[in-house]
Amino acid sequence: AGQFYLRVRVARIARGRVLVLIEDRTAAKRVEDMRRDFVVNVSHELKTPVGAIALLAETVQDNVEDAELVRDYSARVRKETARLEVLVQEIIELSRLQDGDALVEPEEVELDVVVAESLDRVRVEAEAKEVRLVSGGTPGLYVLGDASLIATAVRNLLDNAIRYSDPRTRVSVGVGVDPSDPELVRIAVVDQGIGIAKEAQERVFERFYRVDKARSRATGGTGLGLSIVKHVAADHGGTVELWSTPGRGSTFTLVLPRHRIEGPGAQADPEPS
Ligand code: ADP
């Protein structure tokens, strides 16, 4: 930070006269650095499951007559493969988002519908932990963008809320108009989980950053979920807010520009319920 990258070119155009071209490469350098870091991180993250799979498969091969071991290790191979699948999927998603071509044809996205869809996708995990899923808020709110990306973002937030909470707690998701700006909508995911320490709150949006690597891995985390959420928000002209108290819980809020539906079907401003 605070550094500039300038490319200076000097050309002699005539006797005693030179042309000096100064190009500001700061932004380009940052993009280059980010891409290089991403590739380094990705290779590192891929090595872990690939290495584990290779080792497990080798052990199975050396112990084919041990039925119990074969069963156990094959199950572990499957688990690591599933992790690898999620990781590759998320890497593809993230690089698509970074290229910024995800929003070429924006559509009218109804937030209730998207939230309901995301809730459906995490119901199995929630039930397995007996986490109670609650949803509510204002119906009939829209944003302009990509429904499947917004659903992915909300799903990632719900996944985390469930993953970093104790059994028999509550996770809620609410949709509403921003109380201080009627041109913004808010989708808030609230949990009663382990929370995030102040000093980690900014870092959790970084690619592959986890507060507790072991816990994230054990629960199938990749460290990419929140950076995807951040990119989805940014691509829609929005932001992500985080409030958290360690030991009490966290609230992640997607704040997006509101889209008002035109035509005869349009309603007046819905009252918050
Ligand atoms: P992961 O796949 O590890 O969950 P994320 O990018 O989704 O990756 O999140 C990064 C880290 O932020 C997590 O590893 C976890 O330490 C922390 N985190 C995310 N959501 C929550 C939450 N709701 N409560 C507590 N910690 C969270």
CSV table of C-alpha atoms and ligand atoms in Angstrom, one decimal:
chain,number,residue,atom,x,y,z
A,1,ALA,CA,0.0,0.0,0.0
A,2,GLY,CA,1.2,3.6,-0.7
A,3,GLN,CA,3.5,2.4,-3.4
A,4,PHE,CA,3.3,3.5,-7.0
A,5,TYR,CA,4.5,1.6,-10.0
A,6,LEU,CA,5.4,3.8,-12.9
A,7,ARG,CA,6.7,2.8,-16.2
A,8,VAL,CA,9.0,5.4,-17.7
A,9,ARG,CA,10.0,5.5,-21.3
A,10,VAL,CA,12.3,8.0,-22.8
A,11,ALA,CA,12.6,8.5,-26.6
A,12,ARG,CA,15.0,11.0,-28.3
A,13,ILE,CA,12.8,12.7,-30.9
A,14,ALA,CA,15.3,15.2,-32.2
A,15,ARG,CA,18.6,16.7,-31.3
A,16,GLY,CA,18.4,18.0,-27.8
A,17,ARG,CA,14.7,17.0,-27.4
A,18,VAL,CA,13.4,13.9,-25.6
A,19,LEU,CA,10.0,12.6,-25.1
A,20,VAL,CA,9.3,11.2,-21.7
A,21,LEU,CA,6.3,8.8,-21.3
A,22,ILE,CA,5.2,8.1,-17.8
A,23,GLU,CA,2.6,5.4,-17.3
A,24,ASP,CA,0.9,4.7,-14.0
A,25,ARG,CA,1.0,0.9,-13.7
A,26,THR,CA,-0.2,0.8,-10.1
A,27,ALA,CA,-3.6,-0.7,-10.8
A,28,ALA,CA,-2.3,-3.1,-13.3
A,29,LYS,CA,0.4,-4.3,-10.9
A,30,ARG,CA,-2.2,-4.9,-8.2
A,31,VAL,CA,-4.3,-7.1,-10.6
A,32,GLU,CA,-1.1,-9.0,-11.6
A,33,ASP,CA,-0.1,-9.6,-8.0
A,34,MET,CA,-3.6,-10.7,-7.1
A,35,ARG,CA,-3.7,-13.2,-9.9
A,36,ARG,CA,-0.3,-14.6,-9.0
A,37,ASP,CA,-1.3,-14.9,-5.3
A,38,PHE,CA,-4.5,-16.7,-6.3
A,39,VAL,CA,-2.6,-19.2,-8.5
A,40,VAL,CA,-0.1,-19.9,-5.6
A,41,ASN,CA,-2.9,-20.3,-3.1
A,42,VAL,CA,-5.0,-22.5,-5.3
A,43,SER,CA,-2.1,-24.9,-6.0
A,44,HIS,CA,-1.4,-25.1,-2.3
A,45,GLU,CA,-5.0,-25.7,-1.4
A,46,LEU,CA,-5.4,-28.4,-4.1
A,47,LYS,CA,-2.3,-30.2,-2.9
A,48,THR,CA,-3.8,-31.2,0.4
A,49,PRO,CA,-6.8,-33.2,-0.7
A,50,VAL,CA,-4.9,-34.6,-3.8
A,51,GLY,CA,-2.1,-35.8,-1.5
A,52,ALA,CA,-4.5,-37.3,0.9
A,53,ILE,CA,-6.4,-39.2,-1.8
A,54,ALA,CA,-3.1,-40.5,-3.2
A,55,LEU,CA,-2.0,-41.8,0.2
A,56,LEU,CA,-5.4,-43.3,1.0
A,57,ALA,CA,-5.6,-45.1,-2.3
A,58,GLU,CA,-2.0,-46.4,-2.0
A,59,THR,CA,-2.9,-47.8,1.5
A,60,VAL,CA,-6.0,-49.5,0.1
A,61,GLN,CA,-3.9,-51.1,-2.7
A,62,ASP,CA,-1.3,-52.4,-0.2
A,63,ASN,CA,-4.1,-53.9,2.1
A,64,VAL,CA,-6.7,-55.3,-0.3
A,65,GLU,CA,-7.2,-58.4,1.9
A,66,ASP,CA,-8.2,-56.3,4.9
A,67,ALA,CA,-11.9,-55.7,4.2
A,68,GLU,CA,-12.4,-53.3,7.1
A,69,LEU,CA,-9.5,-51.1,6.2
A,70,VAL,CA,-10.6,-51.1,2.5
A,71,ARG,CA,-14.1,-50.0,3.6
A,72,ASP,CA,-12.9,-47.3,5.9
A,73,TYR,CA,-10.2,-45.9,3.6
A,74,SER,CA,-12.5,-45.9,0.6
A,75,ALA,CA,-15.0,-43.8,2.5
A,76,ARG,CA,-12.3,-41.4,3.3
A,77,VAL,CA,-11.3,-41.2,-0.4
A,78,ARG,CA,-14.9,-40.3,-1.2
A,79,LYS,CA,-15.0,-37.6,1.5
A,80,GLU,CA,-11.8,-36.0,0.2
A,81,THR,CA,-13.0,-36.3,-3.4
A,82,ALA,CA,-16.2,-34.5,-2.4
A,83,ARG,CA,-14.2,-31.7,-0.8
A,84,LEU,CA,-12.0,-31.4,-3.9
A,85,GLU,CA,-15.2,-31.1,-6.0
A,86,VAL,CA,-16.5,-28.2,-3.9
A,87,LEU,CA,-13.1,-26.6,-4.0
A,88,VAL,CA,-12.8,-26.8,-7.8
A,89,GLN,CA,-16.4,-25.6,-8.2
A,90,GLU,CA,-15.7,-22.6,-5.9
A,91,ILE,CA,-12.4,-21.7,-7.7
A,92,ILE,CA,-14.3,-21.7,-11.0
A,93,GLU,CA,-17.0,-19.5,-9.5
A,94,LEU,CA,-14.5,-17.1,-8.0
A,95,SER,CA,-12.5,-16.7,-11.2
A,96,ARG,CA,-15.7,-16.1,-13.2
A,97,LEU,CA,-16.6,-13.4,-10.7
A,98,GLN,CA,-13.1,-11.9,-10.8
A,99,ASP,CA,-13.3,-11.6,-14.6
A,100,GLY,CA,-16.5,-9.6,-14.0
A,101,ASP,CA,-18.4,-11.2,-16.9
A,102,ALA,CA,-21.0,-12.8,-14.5
A,103,LEU,CA,-23.5,-10.0,-14.9
A,104,VAL,CA,-23.7,-9.4,-18.7
A,105,GLU,CA,-27.5,-9.9,-18.7
A,106,PRO,CA,-29.0,-8.8,-15.5
A,107,GLU,CA,-32.5,-10.0,-14.6
A,108,GLU,CA,-35.1,-8.9,-12.0
A,109,VAL,CA,-34.4,-11.0,-8.9
A,110,GLU,CA,-37.1,-11.4,-6.3
A,111,LEU,CA,-35.4,-11.7,-3.0
A,112,ASP,CA,-37.9,-13.9,-1.2
A,113,VAL,CA,-37.7,-16.4,-4.0
A,114,VAL,CA,-33.9,-16.5,-3.8
A,115,VAL,CA,-33.8,-16.7,0.0
A,116,ALA,CA,-36.3,-19.6,-0.1
A,117,GLU,CA,-34.2,-21.4,-2.6
A,118,SER,CA,-31.0,-20.9,-0.5
A,119,LEU,CA,-32.8,-22.1,2.6
A,120,ASP,CA,-33.9,-25.3,0.8
A,121,ARG,CA,-30.3,-26.1,0.0
A,122,VAL,CA,-29.1,-26.0,3.5
A,123,ARG,CA,-32.0,-27.7,5.2
A,124,VAL,CA,-30.3,-31.1,5.4
A,125,GLU,CA,-27.2,-29.7,7.2
A,126,ALA,CA,-29.4,-27.7,9.5
A,127,GLU,CA,-31.5,-30.8,10.4
A,128,ALA,CA,-28.4,-32.9,11.0
A,129,LYS,CA,-27.4,-30.4,13.6
A,130,GLU,CA,-30.9,-29.6,14.8
A,131,VAL,CA,-30.3,-26.0,14.0
A,132,ARG,CA,-33.6,-24.2,13.6
A,133,LEU,CA,-33.9,-22.2,10.4
A,134,VAL,CA,-36.1,-19.1,10.6
A,135,SER,CA,-36.9,-16.6,7.8
A,136,GLY,CA,-38.9,-13.5,7.5
A,137,GLY,CA,-39.0,-9.9,6.4
A,138,THR,CA,-40.6,-7.8,3.6
A,139,PRO,CA,-41.9,-9.6,0.6
A,140,GLY,CA,-41.9,-8.2,-3.0
A,141,LEU,CA,-38.4,-6.7,-2.9
A,142,TYR,CA,-36.2,-6.9,-6.0
A,143,VAL,CA,-32.7,-6.3,-7.1
A,144,LEU,CA,-31.3,-6.3,-10.6
A,145,GLY,CA,-28.6,-9.0,-11.2
A,146,ASP,CA,-28.0,-12.7,-11.4
A,147,ALA,CA,-30.4,-14.8,-9.3
A,148,SER,CA,-28.1,-17.8,-9.1
A,149,LEU,CA,-25.2,-15.8,-7.9
A,150,ILE,CA,-27.2,-14.1,-5.2
A,151,ALA,CA,-28.6,-17.5,-4.2
A,152,THR,CA,-25.0,-18.8,-3.9
A,153,ALA,CA,-24.0,-15.9,-1.7
A,154,VAL,CA,-27.0,-16.3,0.6
A,155,ARG,CA,-26.4,-20.1,0.7
A,156,ASN,CA,-22.7,-19.5,1.6
A,157,LEU,CA,-23.8,-17.3,4.5
A,158,LEU,CA,-26.3,-19.8,5.7
A,159,ASP,CA,-23.8,-22.7,5.4
A,160,ASN,CA,-21.3,-20.8,7.5
A,161,ALA,CA,-24.0,-19.8,10.1
A,162,ILE,CA,-24.9,-23.5,10.5
A,163,ARG,CA,-21.3,-24.7,10.4
A,164,TYR,CA,-20.0,-22.3,13.1
A,165,SER,CA,-22.9,-22.7,15.5
A,166,ASP,CA,-23.6,-25.3,18.2
A,167,PRO,CA,-26.4,-27.8,17.8
A,168,ARG,CA,-29.9,-26.7,18.7
A,169,THR,CA,-29.3,-23.0,18.1
A,170,ARG,CA,-31.1,-20.7,15.7
A,171,VAL,CA,-30.1,-19.3,12.3
A,172,SER,CA,-32.4,-16.7,10.8
A,173,VAL,CA,-32.4,-14.9,7.5
A,174,GLY,CA,-34.4,-11.6,7.0
A,175,VAL,CA,-35.0,-9.4,4.0
A,176,GLY,CA,-35.9,-5.8,4.2
A,177,VAL,CA,-35.4,-2.2,3.0
A,178,ASP,CA,-32.5,-0.4,4.5
A,179,PRO,CA,-33.9,1.8,7.3
A,180,SER,CA,-31.7,4.7,6.4
A,181,ASP,CA,-31.8,4.4,2.6
A,182,PRO,CA,-34.9,3.3,0.8
A,183,GLU,CA,-32.9,2.6,-2.4
A,184,LEU,CA,-31.0,-0.3,-0.7
A,185,VAL,CA,-32.2,-3.7,0.4
A,186,ARG,CA,-30.7,-5.8,3.1
A,187,ILE,CA,-30.5,-9.6,3.4
A,188,ALA,CA,-29.2,-10.4,6.9
A,189,VAL,CA,-28.1,-13.9,8.1
A,190,VAL,CA,-28.0,-14.1,11.9
A,191,ASP,CA,-26.5,-16.9,14.0
A,192,GLN,CA,-25.9,-17.6,17.7
A,193,GLY,CA,-22.6,-19.3,16.9
A,194,ILE,CA,-19.0,-19.0,18.0
A,195,GLY,CA,-18.6,-15.5,16.6
A,196,ILE,CA,-15.5,-13.8,15.1
A,197,ALA,CA,-12.8,-11.9,17.0
A,198,LYS,CA,-12.5,-8.2,16.1
A,199,GLU,CA,-9.0,-8.6,14.5
A,200,ALA,CA,-10.2,-11.4,12.2
A,201,GLN,CA,-13.4,-9.7,11.0
A,202,GLU,CA,-11.8,-8.0,8.0
A,203,ARG,CA,-9.7,-11.0,7.1
A,204,VAL,CA,-12.5,-13.5,6.9
A,205,PHE,CA,-13.4,-12.1,3.4
A,206,GLU,CA,-9.9,-12.9,2.1
A,207,ARG,CA,-9.5,-16.0,-0.1
A,208,PHE,CA,-8.5,-19.1,1.9
A,209,TYR,CA,-8.5,-17.3,5.2
A,210,ARG,CA,-9.9,-19.3,8.1
A,211,VAL,CA,-9.9,-18.4,11.8
A,212,ASP,CA,-9.6,-22.0,12.7
A,213,LYS,CA,-8.3,-24.1,9.8
A,214,ALA,CA,-8.9,-27.4,11.5
A,215,ARG,CA,-12.6,-26.6,12.2
A,216,SER,CA,-13.2,-25.3,8.7
A,217,ARG,CA,-11.6,-28.4,7.1
A,218,ALA,CA,-13.4,-30.8,9.4
A,219,THR,CA,-16.8,-29.3,8.4
A,220,GLY,CA,-16.0,-29.3,4.7
A,221,GLY,CA,-15.0,-25.6,4.5
A,222,THR,CA,-12.8,-24.3,1.7
A,223,GLY,CA,-12.0,-20.8,2.9
A,224,LEU,CA,-13.5,-19.4,-0.3
A,225,GLY,CA,-17.2,-19.0,0.8
A,226,LEU,CA,-17.0,-15.4,2.0
A,227,SER,CA,-14.7,-14.1,-0.7
A,228,ILE,CA,-17.4,-15.3,-3.2
A,229,VAL,CA,-20.0,-13.5,-1.1
A,230,LYS,CA,-17.9,-10.3,-1.2
A,231,HIS,CA,-17.4,-10.5,-5.0
A,232,VAL,CA,-21.1,-11.2,-5.6
A,233,ALA,CA,-22.0,-8.1,-3.6
A,234,ALA,CA,-19.4,-6.0,-5.4
A,235,ASP,CA,-20.5,-7.2,-8.8
A,236,HIS,CA,-24.1,-6.0,-7.9
A,237,GLY,CA,-22.9,-2.6,-6.7
A,238,GLY,CA,-23.4,-3.7,-3.1
A,239,THR,CA,-21.4,-4.5,0.1
A,240,VAL,CA,-21.3,-7.1,2.9
A,241,GLU,CA,-21.5,-6.0,6.5
A,242,LEU,CA,-20.4,-8.0,9.5
A,243,TRP,CA,-21.3,-7.7,13.1
A,244,SER,CA,-20.0,-10.3,15.5
A,245,THR,CA,-19.4,-10.9,19.2
A,246,PRO,CA,-17.1,-13.9,20.0
A,247,GLY,CA,-19.1,-16.4,21.9
A,248,ARG,CA,-22.5,-14.8,21.1
A,249,GLY,CA,-22.9,-15.0,17.3
A,250,SER,CA,-22.5,-13.2,14.0
A,251,THR,CA,-24.7,-11.2,11.6
A,252,PHE,CA,-23.6,-11.0,7.9
A,253,THR,CA,-25.7,-8.6,5.8
A,254,LEU,CA,-25.7,-8.3,2.0
A,255,VAL,CA,-26.6,-4.7,1.2
A,256,LEU,CA,-27.6,-4.3,-2.5
A,257,PRO,CA,-29.1,-1.6,-4.6
A,258,ARG,CA,-32.9,-1.9,-4.8
A,259,HIS,CA,-34.7,-2.4,-8.1
A,260,ARG,CA,-38.3,-1.1,-8.3
A,261,ILE,CA,-40.6,-3.1,-10.6
A,262,GLU,CA,-42.4,-0.9,-13.2
A,263,GLY,CA,-45.7,-1.4,-14.8
A,264,PRO,CA,-49.2,-2.4,-13.7
A,265,GLY,CA,-47.9,-5.2,-11.4
A,266,ALA,CA,-45.8,-2.7,-9.4
A,267,GLN,CA,-46.8,-2.2,-5.8
A,268,ALA,CA,-46.4,0.7,-3.6
A,269,ASP,CA,-43.6,0.5,-1.0
A,270,PRO,CA,-44.3,-2.6,1.0
A,271,GLU,CA,-44.6,-2.0,4.7
A,272,PRO,CA,-42.0,-4.0,6.8
A,273,SER,CA,-43.7,-6.9,8.4
B,1,ADP,P1,-14.9,-21.6,5.2
B,1,ADP,O1,-15.1,-22.5,4.0
B,1,ADP,O2,-13.7,-21.9,5.9
B,1,ADP,O3,-16.1,-21.5,6.0
B,1,ADP,P2,-15.4,-18.8,4.4
B,1,ADP,O4,-14.7,-17.9,3.5
B,1,ADP,O5,-16.8,-19.1,4.2
B,1,ADP,O6,-14.6,-20.2,4.5
B,1,ADP,O7,-15.2,-18.2,5.9
B,1,ADP,C1,-13.9,-17.9,6.3
B,1,ADP,C2,-13.7,-18.0,7.8
B,1,ADP,O8,-14.6,-17.1,8.5
B,1,ADP,C3,-14.2,-19.4,8.3
B,1,ADP,O9,-13.2,-20.4,8.2
B,1,ADP,C4,-14.5,-19.1,9.8
B,1,ADP,O10,-13.3,-19.1,10.6
B,1,ADP,C5,-15.0,-17.6,9.7
B,1,ADP,N1,-16.5,-17.6,9.7
B,1,ADP,C6,-17.3,-17.4,8.6
B,1,ADP,N2,-18.6,-17.4,8.9
B,1,ADP,C7,-18.7,-17.5,10.2
B,1,ADP,C8,-19.8,-17.5,11.2
B,1,ADP,N3,-21.0,-17.3,10.8
B,1,ADP,N4,-19.5,-17.6,12.5
B,1,ADP,C9,-18.2,-17.7,12.9
B,1,ADP,N5,-17.1,-17.7,12.1
B,1,ADP,C10,-17.4,-17.6,10.7
